[in-house]
Amino acid sequence: MEKVTLNVQGMSCEHCVKAVKGSVGELSGVKNVDVHLAEGKVDVEFDPNEVTLDKVKEAIEDQGYEVA
């Protein structure tokens, strides 16, 4: 398993948290997603053999947020 913390811009409310957790959490290979709204950070634990970091970032960006 690999753990990363991504800086995500544009999240402002609980809906944002649910959108990010939902989209990233449904990716195959993602074990855990923690969204820290106040800090603008998303912690993701995933299996790099099943899903790439680029796919994780893409899932966040598809919800309308920017991964810095």
PQR file with spaces between the fields and no chain letter, atoms N, CA, C, O and H, PARSE charges and radii, in Angstrom:
ATOM       1  N    MET     1       0.841   -1.192    0.000 -0.4000 1.5000
ATOM       2  CA   MET     1       0.000    0.000    0.000 -0.0000 2.0000
ATOM       3  C    MET     1       0.880    1.248    0.000  0.5500 1.7000
ATOM       4  O    MET     1       1.972    1.280    0.569 -0.5500 1.4000
ATOM       5  N    GLU     2       0.360    2.253   -0.654 -0.4000 1.5000
ATOM       6  CA   GLU     2       1.053    3.532   -0.718 -0.0000 2.0000
ATOM       7  C    GLU     2       0.132    4.592   -0.136  0.5500 1.7000
ATOM       8  O    GLU     2      -1.081    4.546   -0.343 -0.5500 1.4000
ATOM       9  H    GLU     2      -0.526    2.228   -1.115  0.4000 1.0000
ATOM      10  N    LYS     3       0.707    5.556    0.597 -0.4000 1.5000
ATOM      11  CA   LYS     3      -0.076    6.644    1.177 -0.0000 2.0000
ATOM      12  C    LYS     3       0.449    7.960    0.631  0.5500 1.7000
ATOM      13  O    LYS     3       1.657    8.195    0.605 -0.5500 1.4000
ATOM      14  H    LYS     3       1.692    5.593    0.765  0.4000 1.0000
ATOM      15  N    VAL     4      -0.475    8.824    0.190 -0.4000 1.5000
ATOM      16  CA   VAL     4      -0.094   10.154   -0.289 -0.0000 2.0000
ATOM      17  C    VAL     4      -1.042   11.180    0.314  0.5500 1.7000
ATOM      18  O    VAL     4      -2.186   10.877    0.655 -0.5500 1.4000
ATOM      19  H    VAL     4      -1.456    8.633    0.210  0.4000 1.0000
ATOM      20  N    THR     5      -0.533   12.406    0.436 -0.4000 1.5000
ATOM      21  CA   THR     5      -1.363   13.537    0.838 -0.0000 2.0000
ATOM      22  C    THR     5      -1.349   14.519   -0.319  0.5500 1.7000
ATOM      23  O    THR     5      -0.292   14.996   -0.733 -0.5500 1.4000
ATOM      24  H    THR     5       0.396   12.652    0.158  0.4000 1.0000
ATOM      25  N    LEU     6      -2.533   14.816   -0.836 -0.4000 1.5000
ATOM      26  CA   LEU     6      -2.656   15.725   -1.968 -0.0000 2.0000
ATOM      27  C    LEU     6      -3.211   17.064   -1.496  0.5500 1.7000
ATOM      28  O    LEU     6      -4.086   17.112   -0.632 -0.5500 1.4000
ATOM      29  H    LEU     6      -3.392   14.429   -0.501  0.4000 1.0000
ATOM      30  N    ASN     7      -2.697   18.153   -2.069 -0.4000 1.5000
ATOM      31  CA   ASN     7      -3.240   19.479   -1.818 -0.0000 2.0000
ATOM      32  C    ASN     7      -4.338   19.707   -2.842  0.5500 1.7000
ATOM      33  O    ASN     7      -4.089   19.671   -4.047 -0.5500 1.4000
ATOM      34  H    ASN     7      -1.986   18.115   -2.771  0.4000 1.0000
ATOM      35  N    VAL     8      -5.556   19.943   -2.360 -0.4000 1.5000
ATOM      36  CA   VAL     8      -6.702   20.100   -3.244 -0.0000 2.0000
ATOM      37  C    VAL     8      -7.326   21.475   -3.011  0.5500 1.7000
ATOM      38  O    VAL     8      -7.670   21.830   -1.883 -0.5500 1.4000
ATOM      39  H    VAL     8      -5.758   19.972   -1.382  0.4000 1.0000
ATOM      40  N    GLN     9      -7.465   22.235   -4.083 -0.4000 1.5000
ATOM      41  CA   GLN     9      -8.024   23.579   -3.986 -0.0000 2.0000
ATOM      42  C    GLN     9      -9.465   23.578   -4.475  0.5500 1.7000
ATOM      43  O    GLN     9      -9.814   22.857   -5.410 -0.5500 1.4000
ATOM      44  H    GLN     9      -7.186   21.947   -4.999  0.4000 1.0000
ATOM      45  N    GLY    10     -10.295   24.390   -3.838 -0.4000 1.5000
ATOM      46  CA   GLY    10     -11.674   24.553   -4.261 -0.0000 2.0000
ATOM      47  C    GLY    10     -12.691   23.873   -3.367  0.5500 1.7000
ATOM      48  O    GLY    10     -13.893   24.033   -3.578 -0.5500 1.4000
ATOM      49  H    GLY    10     -10.012   24.976   -3.079  0.4000 1.0000
ATOM      50  N    MET    11     -12.246   23.122   -2.379 -0.4000 1.5000
ATOM      51  CA   MET    11     -13.187   22.471   -1.461 -0.0000 2.0000
ATOM      52  C    MET    11     -13.608   23.481   -0.391  0.5500 1.7000
ATOM      53  O    MET    11     -12.769   24.137    0.226 -0.5500 1.4000
ATOM      54  H    MET    11     -11.270   22.992   -2.208  0.4000 1.0000
ATOM      55  N    SER    12     -14.941   23.595   -0.181 -0.4000 1.5000
ATOM      56  CA   SER    12     -15.392   24.608    0.767 -0.0000 2.0000
ATOM      57  C    SER    12     -16.477   24.139    1.730  0.5500 1.7000
ATOM      58  O    SER    12     -16.840   24.871    2.650 -0.5500 1.4000
ATOM      59  H    SER    12     -15.623   23.062   -0.682  0.4000 1.0000
ATOM      60  N    CYS    13     -17.005   22.917    1.531 -0.4000 1.5000
ATOM      61  CA   CYS    13     -18.121   22.496    2.371 -0.0000 2.0000
ATOM      62  C    CYS    13     -18.176   20.971    2.479  0.5500 1.7000
ATOM      63  O    CYS    13     -17.370   20.258    1.880 -0.5500 1.4000
ATOM      64  H    CYS    13     -16.710   22.322    0.783  0.4000 1.0000
ATOM      65  N    GLU    14     -19.144   20.493    3.257 -0.4000 1.5000
ATOM      66  CA   GLU    14     -19.292   19.048    3.446 -0.0000 2.0000
ATOM      67  C    GLU    14     -19.660   18.339    2.139  0.5500 1.7000
ATOM      68  O    GLU    14     -19.299   17.179    1.941 -0.5500 1.4000
ATOM      69  H    GLU    14     -19.798   21.071    3.744  0.4000 1.0000
ATOM      70  N    HIS    15     -20.370   19.024    1.260 -0.4000 1.5000
ATOM      71  CA   HIS    15     -20.682   18.427   -0.044 -0.0000 2.0000
ATOM      72  C    HIS    15     -19.388   18.120   -0.797  0.5500 1.7000
ATOM      73  O    HIS    15     -19.263   17.078   -1.441 -0.5500 1.4000
ATOM      74  H    HIS    15     -20.663   19.967    1.421  0.4000 1.0000
ATOM      75  N    CYS    16     -18.433   19.040   -0.708 -0.4000 1.5000
ATOM      76  CA   CYS    16     -17.132   18.839   -1.362 -0.0000 2.0000
ATOM      77  C    CYS    16     -16.444   17.594   -0.797  0.5500 1.7000
ATOM      78  O    CYS    16     -15.888   16.786   -1.541 -0.5500 1.4000
ATOM      79  H    CYS    16     -18.535   19.887   -0.185  0.4000 1.0000
ATOM      80  N    VAL    17     -16.490   17.456    0.511 -0.4000 1.5000
ATOM      81  CA   VAL    17     -15.878   16.306    1.176 -0.0000 2.0000
ATOM      82  C    VAL    17     -16.503   15.016    0.668  0.5500 1.7000
ATOM      83  O    VAL    17     -15.794   14.069    0.327 -0.5500 1.4000
ATOM      84  H    VAL    17     -16.942   18.112    1.115  0.4000 1.0000
ATOM      85  N    LYS    18     -17.842   14.981    0.618 -0.4000 1.5000
ATOM      86  CA   LYS    18     -18.541   13.779    0.161 -0.0000 2.0000
ATOM      87  C    LYS    18     -18.238   13.478   -1.302  0.5500 1.7000
ATOM      88  O    LYS    18     -18.073   12.318   -1.678 -0.5500 1.4000
ATOM      89  H    LYS    18     -18.417   15.750    0.895  0.4000 1.0000
ATOM      90  N    ALA    19     -18.165   14.518   -2.126 -0.4000 1.5000
ATOM      91  CA   ALA    19     -17.884   14.329   -3.554 -0.0000 2.0000
ATOM      92  C    ALA    19     -16.504   13.724   -3.765  0.5500 1.7000
ATOM      93  O    ALA    19     -16.343   12.799   -4.561 -0.5500 1.4000
ATOM      94  H    ALA    19     -18.299   15.461   -1.821  0.4000 1.0000
ATOM      95  N    VAL    20     -15.508   14.244   -3.055 -0.4000 1.5000
ATOM      96  CA   VAL    20     -14.138   13.739   -3.202 -0.0000 2.0000
ATOM      97  C    VAL    20     -14.032   12.322   -2.644  0.5500 1.7000
ATOM      98  O    VAL    20     -13.488   11.431   -3.297 -0.5500 1.4000
ATOM      99  H    VAL    20     -15.638   14.996   -2.409  0.4000 1.0000
ATOM     100  N    LYS    21     -14.554   12.119   -1.433 -0.4000 1.5000
ATOM     101  CA   LYS    21     -14.487   10.780   -0.829 -0.0000 2.0000
ATOM     102  C    LYS    21     -15.197    9.743   -1.695  0.5500 1.7000
ATOM     103  O    LYS    21     -14.710    8.626   -1.873 -0.5500 1.4000
ATOM     104  H    LYS    21     -14.996   12.842   -0.903  0.4000 1.0000
ATOM     105  N    GLY    22     -16.346   10.126   -2.227 -0.4000 1.5000
ATOM     106  CA   GLY    22     -17.115    9.203   -3.049 -0.0000 2.0000
ATOM     107  C    GLY    22     -16.416    8.835   -4.339  0.5500 1.7000
ATOM     108  O    GLY    22     -16.333    7.659   -4.694 -0.5500 1.4000
ATOM     109  H    GLY    22     -16.741   11.034   -2.082  0.4000 1.0000
ATOM     110  N    SER    23     -15.910    9.841   -5.046 -0.4000 1.5000
ATOM     111  CA   SER    23     -15.287    9.568   -6.349 -0.0000 2.0000
ATOM     112  C    SER    23     -13.974    8.809   -6.211  0.5500 1.7000
ATOM     113  O    SER    23     -13.705    7.891   -6.987 -0.5500 1.4000
ATOM     114  H    SER    23     -15.977   10.796   -4.758  0.4000 1.0000
ATOM     115  N    VAL    24     -13.161    9.178   -5.241 -0.4000 1.5000
ATOM     116  CA   VAL    24     -11.878    8.489   -5.049 -0.0000 2.0000
ATOM     117  C    VAL    24     -12.110    7.126   -4.413  0.5500 1.7000
ATOM     118  O    VAL    24     -11.458    6.147   -4.777 -0.5500 1.4000
ATOM     119  H    VAL    24     -13.379    9.923   -4.611  0.4000 1.0000
ATOM     120  N    GLY    25     -13.033    7.062   -3.468 -0.4000 1.5000
ATOM     121  CA   GLY    25     -13.299    5.819   -2.751 -0.0000 2.0000
ATOM     122  C    GLY    25     -13.823    4.695   -3.624  0.5500 1.7000
ATOM     123  O    GLY    25     -13.640    3.522   -3.298 -0.5500 1.4000
ATOM     124  H    GLY    25     -13.563    7.857   -3.172  0.4000 1.0000
ATOM     125  N    GLU    26     -14.481    5.037   -4.743 -0.4000 1.5000
ATOM     126  CA   GLU    26     -15.003    3.971   -5.599 -0.0000 2.0000
ATOM     127  C    GLU    26     -13.974    3.433   -6.590  0.5500 1.7000
ATOM     128  O    GLU    26     -14.258    2.479   -7.315 -0.5500 1.4000
ATOM     129  H    GLU    26     -14.631    5.989   -5.008  0.4000 1.0000
ATOM     130  N    LEU    27     -12.794    4.026   -6.629 -0.4000 1.5000
ATOM     131  CA   LEU    27     -11.745    3.495   -7.499 -0.0000 2.0000
ATOM     132  C    LEU    27     -11.240    2.157   -6.958  0.5500 1.7000
ATOM     133  O    LEU    27     -11.008    2.006   -5.759 -0.5500 1.4000
ATOM     134  H    LEU    27     -12.564    4.800   -6.040  0.4000 1.0000
ATOM     135  N    SER    28     -11.077    1.207   -7.847 -0.4000 1.5000
ATOM     136  CA   SER    28     -10.544   -0.096   -7.444 -0.0000 2.0000
ATOM     137  C    SER    28      -9.108    0.080   -6.978  0.5500 1.7000
ATOM     138  O    SER    28      -8.300    0.691   -7.678 -0.5500 1.4000
ATOM     139  H    SER    28     -11.266    1.330   -8.821  0.4000 1.0000
ATOM     140  N    GLY    29      -8.781   -0.445   -5.805 -0.4000 1.5000
ATOM     141  CA   GLY    29      -7.425   -0.340   -5.280 -0.0000 2.0000
ATOM     142  C    GLY    29      -7.261    0.722   -4.209  0.5500 1.7000
ATOM     143  O    GLY    29      -6.238    0.765   -3.527 -0.5500 1.4000
ATOM     144  H    GLY    29      -9.437   -0.941   -5.236  0.4000 1.0000
ATOM     145  N    VAL    30      -8.274    1.588   -4.054 -0.4000 1.5000
ATOM     146  CA   VAL    30      -8.214    2.615   -3.009 -0.0000 2.0000
ATOM     147  C    VAL    30      -8.748    2.009   -1.717  0.5500 1.7000
ATOM     148  O    VAL    30      -9.880    1.528   -1.660 -0.5500 1.4000
ATOM     149  H    VAL    30      -9.106    1.553   -4.609  0.4000 1.0000
ATOM     150  N    LYS    31      -7.911    2.043   -0.681 -0.4000 1.5000
ATOM     151  CA   LYS    31      -8.298    1.450    0.598 -0.0000 2.0000
ATOM     152  C    LYS    31      -8.935    2.467    1.529  0.5500 1.7000
ATOM     153  O    LYS    31      -9.891    2.149    2.236 -0.5500 1.4000
ATOM     154  H    LYS    31      -6.991    2.434   -0.728  0.4000 1.0000
ATOM     155  N    ASN    32      -8.407    3.704    1.537 -0.4000 1.5000
ATOM     156  CA   ASN    32      -8.883    4.706    2.487 -0.0000 2.0000
ATOM     157  C    ASN    32      -8.742    6.103    1.909  0.5500 1.7000
ATOM     158  O    ASN    32      -7.772    6.397    1.210 -0.5500 1.4000
ATOM     159  H    ASN    32      -7.631    3.963    0.963  0.4000 1.0000
ATOM     160  N    VAL    33      -9.710    6.964    2.201 -0.4000 1.5000
ATOM     161  CA   VAL    33      -9.678    8.373    1.779 -0.0000 2.0000
ATOM     162  C    VAL    33     -10.077    9.222    2.974  0.5500 1.7000
ATOM     163  O    VAL    33     -11.147    9.018    3.548 -0.5500 1.4000
ATOM     164  H    VAL    33     -10.498    6.725    2.768  0.4000 1.0000
ATOM     165  N    ASP    34      -9.235   10.168    3.354 -0.4000 1.5000
ATOM     166  CA   ASP    34      -9.562   11.125    4.415 -0.0000 2.0000
ATOM     167  C    ASP    34      -9.436   12.529    3.837  0.5500 1.7000
ATOM     168  O    ASP    34      -8.392   12.899    3.300 -0.5500 1.4000
ATOM     169  H    ASP    34      -8.367   10.334    2.888  0.4000 1.0000
ATOM     170  N    VAL    35     -10.507   13.302    3.952 -0.4000 1.5000
ATOM     171  CA   VAL    35     -10.510   14.669    3.447 -0.0000 2.0000
ATOM     172  C    VAL    35     -10.418   15.624    4.631  0.5500 1.7000
ATOM     173  O    VAL    35     -11.208   15.538    5.571 -0.5500 1.4000
ATOM     174  H    VAL    35     -11.355   13.001    4.389  0.4000 1.0000
ATOM     175  N    HIS    36      -9.456   16.527    4.580 -0.4000 1.5000
ATOM     176  CA   HIS    36      -9.252   17.541    5.621 -0.0000 2.0000
ATOM     177  C    HIS    36      -9.635   18.889    5.013  0.5500 1.7000
ATOM     178  O    HIS    36      -8.806   19.579    4.418 -0.5500 1.4000
ATOM     179  H    HIS    36      -8.814   16.597    3.817  0.4000 1.0000
ATOM     180  N    LEU    37     -10.891   19.243    5.174 -0.4000 1.5000
ATOM     181  CA   LEU    37     -11.459   20.420    4.523 -0.0000 2.0000
ATOM     182  C    LEU    37     -10.719   21.707    4.889  0.5500 1.7000
ATOM     183  O    LEU    37     -10.357   22.485    4.007 -0.5500 1.4000
ATOM     184  H    LEU    37     -11.564   18.683    5.657  0.4000 1.0000
ATOM     185  N    ALA    38     -10.496   21.931    6.169 -0.4000 1.5000
ATOM     186  CA   ALA    38      -9.872   23.183    6.625 -0.0000 2.0000
ATOM     187  C    ALA    38      -8.460   23.361    6.065  0.5500 1.7000
ATOM     188  O    ALA    38      -8.032   24.480    5.783 -0.5500 1.4000
ATOM     189  H    ALA    38     -10.791   21.299    6.886  0.4000 1.0000
ATOM     190  N    GLU    39      -7.746   22.251    5.907 -0.4000 1.5000
ATOM     191  CA   GLU    39      -6.368   22.316    5.409 -0.0000 2.0000
ATOM     192  C    GLU    39      -6.295   22.213    3.889  0.5500 1.7000
ATOM     193  O    GLU    39      -5.253   22.503    3.301 -0.5500 1.4000
ATOM     194  H    GLU    39      -8.094   21.341    6.136  0.4000 1.0000
ATOM     195  N    GLY    40      -7.385   21.804    3.246 -0.4000 1.5000
ATOM     196  CA   GLY    40      -7.375   21.616    1.800 -0.0000 2.0000
ATOM     197  C    GLY    40      -6.514   20.435    1.399  0.5500 1.7000
ATOM     198  O    GLY    40      -5.829   20.480    0.377 -0.5500 1.4000
ATOM     199  H    GLY    40      -8.232   21.568    3.723  0.4000 1.0000
ATOM     200  N    LYS    41      -6.544   19.376    2.199 -0.4000 1.5000
ATOM     201  CA   LYS    41      -5.714   18.200    1.937 -0.0000 2.0000
ATOM     202  C    LYS    41      -6.565   16.934    1.881  0.5500 1.7000
ATOM     203  O    LYS    41      -7.592   16.816    2.549 -0.5500 1.4000
ATOM     204  H    LYS    41      -7.101   19.340    3.029  0.4000 1.0000
ATOM     205  N    VAL    42      -6.100   15.994    1.060 -0.4000 1.5000
ATOM     206  CA   VAL    42      -6.766   14.698    0.953 -0.0000 2.0000
ATOM     207  C    VAL    42      -5.703   13.620    1.109  0.5500 1.7000
ATOM     208  O    VAL    42      -4.738   13.568    0.347 -0.5500 1.4000
ATOM     209  H    VAL    42      -5.265   16.091    0.517  0.4000 1.0000
ATOM     210  N    ASP    43      -5.893   12.753    2.113 -0.4000 1.5000
ATOM     211  CA   ASP    43      -5.003   11.611    2.321 -0.0000 2.0000
ATOM     212  C    ASP    43      -5.623   10.411    1.615  0.5500 1.7000
ATOM     213  O    ASP    43      -6.803   10.108    1.793 -0.5500 1.4000
ATOM     214  H    ASP    43      -6.678   12.795    2.732  0.4000 1.0000
ATOM     215  N    VAL    44      -4.806    9.733    0.811 -0.4000 1.5000
ATOM     216  CA   VAL    44      -5.299    8.570    0.081 -0.0000 2.0000
ATOM     217  C    VAL    44      -4.346    7.399    0.306  0.5500 1.7000
ATOM     218  O    VAL    44      -3.134    7.533    0.139 -0.5500 1.4000
ATOM     219  H    VAL    44      -3.847    9.979    0.667  0.4000 1.0000
ATOM     220  N    GLU    45      -4.902    6.259    0.683 -0.4000 1.5000
ATOM     221  CA   GLU    45      -4.134    5.021    0.799 -0.0000 2.0000
ATOM     222  C    GLU    45      -4.620    4.097   -0.304  0.5500 1.7000
ATOM     223  O    GLU    45      -5.808    3.787   -0.391 -0.5500 1.4000
ATOM     224  H    GLU    45      -5.887    6.150    0.819  0.4000 1.0000
ATOM     225  N    PHE    46      -3.685    3.655   -1.152 -0.4000 1.5000
ATOM     226  CA   PHE    46      -4.079    2.862   -2.306 -0.0000 2.0000
ATOM     227  C    PHE    46      -3.015    1.841   -2.677  0.5500 1.7000
ATOM     228  O    PHE    46      -1.860    1.936   -2.263 -0.5500 1.4000
ATOM     229  H    PHE    46      -2.719    3.907   -1.081  0.4000 1.0000
ATOM     230  N    ASP    47      -3.439    0.857   -3.472 -0.4000 1.5000
ATOM     231  CA   ASP    47      -2.540   -0.173   -3.979 -0.0000 2.0000
ATOM     232  C    ASP    47      -2.076    0.258   -5.363  0.5500 1.7000
ATOM     233  O    ASP    47      -2.869    0.257   -6.304 -0.5500 1.4000
ATOM     234  H    ASP    47      -4.378    0.779   -3.808  0.4000 1.0000
ATOM     235  N    PRO    48      -0.800    0.627   -5.505 -0.5600 1.5000
ATOM     236  CA   PRO    48      -0.303    1.112   -6.801  0.2800 2.0000
ATOM     237  C    PRO    48      -0.336    0.050   -7.905  0.5500 1.7000
ATOM     238  O    PRO    48      -0.175    0.375   -9.082 -0.5500 1.4000
ATOM     239  N    ASN    49      -0.542   -1.210   -7.532 -0.4000 1.5000
ATOM     240  CA   ASN    49      -0.675   -2.256   -8.540 -0.0000 2.0000
ATOM     241  C    ASN    49      -2.075   -2.270   -9.154  0.5500 1.7000
ATOM     242  O    ASN    49      -2.291   -2.857  -10.214 -0.5500 1.4000
ATOM     243  H    ASN    49      -0.673   -1.473   -6.576  0.4000 1.0000
ATOM     244  N    GLU    50      -3.030   -1.611   -8.471 -0.4000 1.5000
ATOM     245  CA   GLU    50      -4.417   -1.600   -8.953 -0.0000 2.0000
ATOM     246  C    GLU    50      -4.856   -0.254   -9.511  0.5500 1.7000
ATOM     247  O    GLU    50      -5.676   -0.198  -10.427 -0.5500 1.4000
ATOM     248  H    GLU    50      -2.854   -1.134   -7.610  0.4000 1.0000
ATOM     249  N    VAL    51      -4.320    0.823   -8.967 -0.4000 1.5000
ATOM     250  CA   VAL    51      -4.728    2.159   -9.412 -0.0000 2.0000
ATOM     251  C    VAL    51      -3.524    3.098   -9.339  0.5500 1.7000
ATOM     252  O    VAL    51      -2.713    3.007   -8.418 -0.5500 1.4000
ATOM     253  H    VAL    51      -3.654    0.778   -8.222  0.4000 1.0000
ATOM     254  N    THR    52      -3.415    4.002  -10.318 -0.4000 1.5000
ATOM     255  CA   THR    52      -2.285    4.936  -10.345 -0.0000 2.0000
ATOM     256  C    THR    52      -2.650    6.224   -9.611  0.5500 1.7000
ATOM     257  O    THR    52      -3.825    6.541   -9.427 -0.5500 1.4000
ATOM     258  H    THR    52      -4.074    4.076  -11.067  0.4000 1.0000
ATOM     259  N    LEU    53      -1.634    6.947   -9.204 -0.4000 1.5000
ATOM     260  CA   LEU    53      -1.843    8.242   -8.559 -0.0000 2.0000
ATOM     261  C    LEU    53      -2.534    9.199   -9.531  0.5500 1.7000
ATOM     262  O    LEU    53      -3.353   10.021   -9.122 -0.5500 1.4000
ATOM     263  H    LEU    53      -0.679    6.689   -9.353  0.4000 1.0000
ATOM     264  N    ASP    54      -2.201    9.089  -10.815 -0.4000 1.5000
ATOM     265  CA   ASP    54      -2.845    9.939  -11.822 -0.0000 2.0000
ATOM     266  C    ASP    54      -4.351    9.705  -11.870  0.5500 1.7000
ATOM     267  O    ASP    54      -5.118   10.652  -12.045 -0.5500 1.4000
ATOM     268  H    ASP    54      -1.536    8.420  -11.148  0.4000 1.0000
ATOM     269  N    LYS    55      -4.778    8.459  -11.718 -0.4000 1.5000
ATOM     270  CA   LYS    55      -6.213    8.144  -11.721 -0.0000 2.0000
ATOM     271  C    LYS    55      -6.895    8.750  -10.492  0.5500 1.7000
ATOM     272  O    LYS    55      -8.028    9.226  -10.574 -0.5500 1.4000
ATOM     273  H    LYS    55      -4.155    7.690  -11.576  0.4000 1.0000
ATOM     274  N    VAL    56      -6.195    8.728   -9.354 -0.4000 1.5000
ATOM     275  CA   VAL    56      -6.735    9.329   -8.128 -0.0000 2.0000
ATOM     276  C    VAL    56      -6.910   10.833   -8.340  0.5500 1.7000
ATOM     277  O    VAL    56      -7.957   11.394   -8.019 -0.5500 1.4000
ATOM     278  H    VAL    56      -5.275    8.341   -9.288  0.4000 1.0000
ATOM     279  N    LYS    57      -5.878   11.479   -8.880 -0.4000 1.5000
ATOM     280  CA   LYS    57      -5.954   12.921   -9.138 -0.0000 2.0000
ATOM     281  C    LYS    57      -7.065   13.233  -10.132  0.5500 1.7000
ATOM     282  O    LYS    57      -7.800   14.206   -9.965 -0.5500 1.4000
ATOM     283  H    LYS    57      -5.026   11.023   -9.141  0.4000 1.0000
ATOM     284  N    GLU    58      -7.185   12.408  -11.160 -0.4000 1.5000
ATOM     285  CA   GLU    58      -8.217   12.604  -12.177 -0.0000 2.0000
ATOM     286  C    GLU    58      -9.613   12.516  -11.566  0.5500 1.7000
ATOM     287  O    GLU    58     -10.496   13.292  -11.932 -0.5500 1.4000
ATOM     288  H    GLU    58      -6.589   11.618  -11.296  0.4000 1.0000
ATOM     289  N    ALA    59      -9.820   11.585  -10.645 -0.4000 1.5000
ATOM     290  CA   ALA    59     -11.123   11.440   -9.987 -0.0000 2.0000
ATOM     291  C    ALA    59     -11.480   12.701   -9.199  0.5500 1.7000
ATOM     292  O    ALA    59     -12.641   13.110   -9.172 -0.5500 1.4000
ATOM     293  H    ALA    59      -9.102   10.955  -10.348  0.4000 1.0000
ATOM     294  N    ILE    60     -10.490   13.313   -8.563 -0.4000 1.5000
ATOM     295  CA   ILE    60     -10.715   14.554   -7.809 -0.0000 2.0000
ATOM     296  C    ILE    60     -11.008   15.703   -8.774  0.5500 1.7000
ATOM     297  O    ILE    60     -11.934   16.482   -8.553 -0.5500 1.4000
ATOM     298  H    ILE    60      -9.547   12.980   -8.585  0.4000 1.0000
ATOM     299  N    GLU    61     -10.223   15.805   -9.836 -0.4000 1.5000
ATOM     300  CA   GLU    61     -10.396   16.884  -10.800 -0.0000 2.0000
ATOM     301  C    GLU    61     -11.729   16.762  -11.533  0.5500 1.7000
ATOM     302  O    GLU    61     -12.323   17.775  -11.904 -0.5500 1.4000
ATOM     303  H    GLU    61      -9.470   15.171  -10.015  0.4000 1.0000
ATOM     304  N    ASP    62     -12.204   15.536  -11.744 -0.4000 1.5000
ATOM     305  CA   ASP    62     -13.500   15.324  -12.396 -0.0000 2.0000
ATOM     306  C    ASP    62     -14.654   15.869  -11.552  0.5500 1.7000
ATOM     307  O    ASP    62     -15.738   16.130  -12.074 -0.5500 1.4000
ATOM     308  H    ASP    62     -11.721   14.714  -11.443  0.4000 1.0000
ATOM     309  N    GLN    63     -14.422   16.039  -10.255 -0.4000 1.5000
ATOM     310  CA   GLN    63     -15.445   16.615   -9.371 -0.0000 2.0000
ATOM     311  C    GLN    63     -15.387   18.141   -9.363  0.5500 1.7000
ATOM     312  O    GLN    63     -16.213   18.790   -8.721 -0.5500 1.4000
ATOM     313  H    GLN    63     -13.542   15.827   -9.831  0.4000 1.0000
ATOM     314  N    GLY    64     -14.413   18.716  -10.075 -0.4000 1.5000
ATOM     315  CA   GLY    64     -14.333   20.170  -10.190 -0.0000 2.0000
ATOM     316  C    GLY    64     -13.314   20.837   -9.290  0.5500 1.7000
ATOM     317  O    GLY    64     -13.327   22.057   -9.129 -0.5500 1.4000
ATOM     318  H    GLY    64     -13.742   18.189  -10.597  0.4000 1.0000
ATOM     319  N    TYR    65     -12.424   20.038   -8.698 -0.4000 1.5000
ATOM     320  CA   TYR    65     -11.412   20.589   -7.809 -0.0000 2.0000
ATOM     321  C    TYR    65     -10.050   20.505   -8.455  0.5500 1.7000
ATOM     322  O    TYR    65      -9.836   19.710   -9.370 -0.5500 1.4000
ATOM     323  H    TYR    65     -12.414   19.046   -8.829  0.4000 1.0000
ATOM     324  N    GLU    66      -9.125   21.325   -7.981 -0.4000 1.5000
ATOM     325  CA   GLU    66      -7.784   21.370   -8.548 -0.0000 2.0000
ATOM     326  C    GLU    66      -6.791   20.708   -7.595  0.5500 1.7000
ATOM     327  O    GLU    66      -6.725   21.042   -6.412 -0.5500 1.4000
ATOM     328  H    GLU    66      -9.299   21.971   -7.237  0.4000 1.0000
ATOM     329  N    VAL    67      -6.021   19.762   -8.135 -0.4000 1.5000
ATOM     330  CA   VAL    67      -4.979   19.120   -7.342 -0.0000 2.0000
ATOM     331  C    VAL    67      -3.684   19.886   -7.608  0.5500 1.7000
ATOM     332  O    VAL    67      -3.194   19.933   -8.736 -0.5500 1.4000
ATOM     333  H    VAL    67      -6.075   19.490   -9.096  0.4000 1.0000
ATOM     334  N    ALA    68      -3.141   20.484   -6.551 -0.4000 1.5000
ATOM     335  CA   ALA    68      -1.935   21.319   -6.706 -0.0000 2.0000
ATOM     336  C    ALA    68      -0.687   20.457   -6.738  0.5500 1.7000
ATOM     337  O    ALA    68       0.421   20.979   -6.862 -0.5500 1.4000
ATOM     338  H    ALA    68      -3.539   20.447   -5.634  0.4000 1.0000
